[in-house]
Short mmCIF file of C-alpha atoms in Angstrom, two decimals:
data_model
loop_
_atom_site.label_atom_id
_atom_site.label_comp_id
_atom_site.label_asym_id
_atom_site.label_seq_id
_atom_site.Cartn_x
_atom_site.Cartn_y
_atom_site.Cartn_z
CA UNK A 235 126.19 50.59 11.81
CA UNK A 236 126.05 50.09 15.53
CA UNK A 237 125.47 52.76 18.12
CA UNK A 238 129.11 52.92 19.23
CA UNK A 239 130.32 53.57 15.74
CA UNK A 240 127.71 56.29 15.01
CA UNK A 241 128.49 57.99 18.40
CA UNK A 242 132.17 57.89 17.61
CA UNK A 243 131.65 59.32 14.06
CA UNK A 244 129.55 62.09 15.62
CA UNK A 245 132.26 62.87 18.15
CA UNK A 246 134.88 62.91 15.46
CA UNK A 247 132.76 65.25 13.24
CA UNK A 248 132.18 67.48 16.19
CA UNK A 249 135.90 67.63 16.92
CA UNK A 250 136.61 68.72 13.40
CA UNK A 251 133.99 71.53 13.72
CA UNK A 252 135.52 72.48 17.05
CA UNK A 253 139.05 72.71 15.50
CA UNK A 254 137.76 74.91 12.66
CA UNK A 255 135.98 77.15 15.08
CA UNK A 256 139.08 77.41 17.24
CA UNK A 257 141.38 78.14 14.31
CA UNK A 258 138.97 80.76 13.01
CA UNK A 259 138.55 82.53 16.41
CA UNK A 260 142.14 82.35 17.61
CA UNK A 261 144.11 82.56 14.27
CA UNK A 262 141.92 84.74 12.07
CA UNK A 263 140.05 86.93 14.58
CA UNK A 264 142.93 86.79 17.09
CA UNK A 265 140.57 86.38 19.99
CA UNK A 266 142.01 85.44 23.34
CA UNK A 267 139.47 83.38 25.21
CA UNK A 268 139.94 81.27 28.28
CA UNK A 269 138.92 77.65 28.69
CA UNK A 270 135.60 78.51 30.41
CA UNK A 271 134.67 81.05 27.65
CA UNK A 272 135.59 78.45 25.02
CA UNK A 273 133.39 75.81 26.64
CA UNK A 274 130.45 78.29 26.83
CA UNK A 275 131.00 79.22 23.17
CA UNK A 276 131.14 75.52 22.05
CA UNK A 277 127.86 74.98 24.09
CA UNK A 278 126.28 77.99 22.46
CA UNK A 279 127.15 76.72 18.89
CA UNK A 280 125.81 73.24 19.82
CA UNK A 281 122.64 74.91 21.25
CA UNK A 282 122.25 76.74 17.90
CA UNK A 283 122.57 73.52 15.98
CA UNK A 284 119.93 71.92 18.18
CA UNK A 285 117.75 75.04 17.80
CA UNK A 286 118.01 74.92 14.01
CA UNK A 287 116.95 71.24 13.99
CA UNK A 288 114.15 72.15 16.47
CA UNK A 289 112.83 74.94 14.15
CA UNK A 290 112.75 72.42 11.18
CA UNK A 291 111.12 69.70 13.29
CA UNK A 292 108.54 72.15 14.72
CA UNK A 293 107.60 73.36 11.25
CA UNK A 294 107.30 69.74 9.86
CA UNK A 295 105.19 68.69 12.86
CA UNK A 296 103.01 71.77 12.38
CA UNK A 297 102.43 71.02 8.73
CA UNK A 298 101.67 67.35 9.28
CA UNK A 299 99.37 68.03 12.18
CA UNK A 300 97.52 70.72 10.19
CA UNK A 301 97.10 68.34 7.16
CA UNK A 302 95.84 65.58 9.42
CA UNK A 303 93.34 68.00 11.10
CA UNK A 304 92.19 69.41 7.81
CA UNK A 305 91.77 66.02 6.21
CA UNK A 306 89.65 64.69 9.01
CA UNK A 307 87.85 68.02 9.49
CA UNK A 308 88.70 68.20 13.11
CA UNK A 309 88.24 71.61 14.57
CA UNK A 310 88.24 73.46 11.22
CA UNK A 311 88.32 76.95 12.91
CA UNK A 312 91.08 76.12 15.42
CA UNK A 313 93.15 73.59 13.43
CA UNK A 314 96.17 75.78 13.01
CA UNK A 315 96.28 76.70 16.74
CA UNK A 316 96.01 73.02 17.79
CA UNK A 317 98.71 72.11 15.19
CA UNK A 318 100.87 74.90 16.64
CA UNK A 319 100.45 73.56 20.19
CA UNK A 320 101.26 70.04 19.12
CA UNK A 321 104.39 71.27 17.27
CA UNK A 322 105.43 73.32 20.30
CA UNK A 323 105.06 70.33 22.68
CA UNK A 324 106.84 67.87 20.46
CA UNK A 325 109.55 70.19 19.27
CA UNK A 326 110.46 71.27 22.82
CA UNK A 327 110.76 67.54 23.78
CA UNK A 328 113.06 67.04 20.72
CA UNK A 329 115.07 70.08 21.82
CA UNK A 330 115.30 68.88 25.43
CA UNK A 331 116.48 65.41 24.38
CA UNK A 332 119.33 66.76 22.22
CA UNK A 333 120.30 69.52 24.62
CA UNK A 334 120.45 66.92 27.36
CA UNK A 335 122.50 64.48 25.29
CA UNK A 336 124.69 66.85 23.11
CA UNK A 337 124.83 70.31 24.64
CA UNK A 338 124.62 70.23 28.35
CA UNK A 339 125.86 66.72 29.03
CA UNK A 340 125.95 65.33 32.53
CA UNK A 341 129.38 65.24 34.09
CA UNK A 342 130.50 61.97 35.65
CA UNK A 343 128.99 61.72 39.13
CA UNK A 344 126.58 64.62 38.43
CA UNK A 345 122.99 64.05 39.42
CA UNK A 346 120.22 65.53 37.23
CA UNK A 347 116.55 65.24 37.89
CA UNK A 348 115.46 64.63 34.32
CA UNK A 349 111.74 65.51 35.08
CA UNK A 350 112.67 68.82 36.68
CA UNK A 351 115.00 69.72 33.86
CA UNK A 352 112.29 68.90 31.35
CA UNK A 353 109.68 71.06 33.26
CA UNK A 354 112.16 73.93 33.39
CA UNK A 355 112.88 73.57 29.60
CA UNK A 356 109.19 73.81 28.79
CA UNK A 357 108.91 76.87 31.09
CA UNK A 358 111.89 78.59 29.54
CA UNK A 359 110.75 77.86 25.96
CA UNK A 360 107.23 78.92 26.93
CA UNK A 361 108.50 82.15 28.29
CA UNK A 362 110.75 83.06 25.28
CA UNK A 363 108.77 81.39 22.55
CA UNK A 364 105.27 82.48 23.57
CA UNK A 365 105.39 85.44 26.01
CA UNK A 366 108.56 87.27 25.09
CA UNK A 367 108.09 86.71 21.40
CA UNK A 368 104.64 88.24 21.44
CA UNK A 369 105.65 91.21 23.63
CA UNK A 370 108.67 91.97 21.45
CA UNK A 371 106.62 91.57 18.29
CA UNK A 372 104.07 94.20 19.54
CA UNK A 373 106.90 96.57 20.30
CA UNK A 374 108.63 96.06 16.96
CA UNK A 375 105.54 96.14 14.83
CA UNK A 376 103.03 98.45 16.59
CA UNK A 377 105.38 100.84 18.38
CA UNK A 378 108.53 100.98 16.30
CA UNK A 379 106.82 100.14 12.91
CA UNK A 380 109.30 97.41 11.98
CA UNK A 381 108.20 95.07 9.25
CA UNK A 382 106.17 92.03 10.35
CA UNK A 383 108.59 89.97 8.19
CA UNK A 384 111.68 91.37 10.08
CA UNK A 385 110.31 91.35 13.63
CA UNK A 386 110.68 87.53 14.17
CA UNK A 387 114.34 87.80 13.04
CA UNK A 388 114.98 90.49 15.64
CA UNK A 389 113.21 88.29 18.25
CA UNK A 390 115.60 85.38 17.43
CA UNK A 391 118.65 87.63 18.02
CA UNK A 392 117.21 88.44 21.54
CA UNK A 393 115.63 85.09 22.37
CA UNK A 394 118.43 82.65 21.45
CA UNK A 395 121.01 83.91 24.01
CA UNK A 396 118.25 84.27 26.69
CA UNK A 397 117.04 80.74 25.99
CA UNK A 398 120.65 79.48 25.95
CA UNK A 399 121.40 80.85 29.47
CA UNK A 400 118.03 79.77 30.87
CA UNK A 401 118.60 76.26 29.69
CA UNK A 402 122.22 76.19 30.66
CA UNK A 403 121.96 77.63 34.11
CA UNK A 404 118.38 76.92 35.18
CA UNK A 405 117.12 73.92 33.37
CA UNK A 406 120.35 71.89 33.13
CA UNK A 407 122.13 73.39 36.17
CA UNK A 408 125.46 74.23 34.35
CA UNK A 409 127.50 77.09 35.68
#
């Protein structure tokens, strides 16, 4: 299958998903949303799809790196931390690629400095994925005594919208 056919199939599949979303929101839930709100909602759903794939990719990279480090006995004490860093770097690159191509596409005539956008993406994921996650986890677990198993889920509920808007407005410059 050539690239044009696969792109066309992906576009058609996404149009079906969009139609189902629109039917559900407007006909079932009776929501009245304008075109700008609809565009942002569609971007948010696409961002979620990319985020889900990013989570899976990150975990697979982490496991593979960890197995490689353990098999070769590289840094036996720090192997999981190095594996986590490798997974973070590569999974954010994965996320950037798909957000750039699928979620926050460049409009015709729009100029985007790809390196600046990539840098901003790493900063935003670093902020939410490393700093904010840890601060929130301490609050949930140590202060509010929330289960360590539940705390990351609460973090996702907070971090995903923050990350979406950081990427949309700051990294990719979409208003």
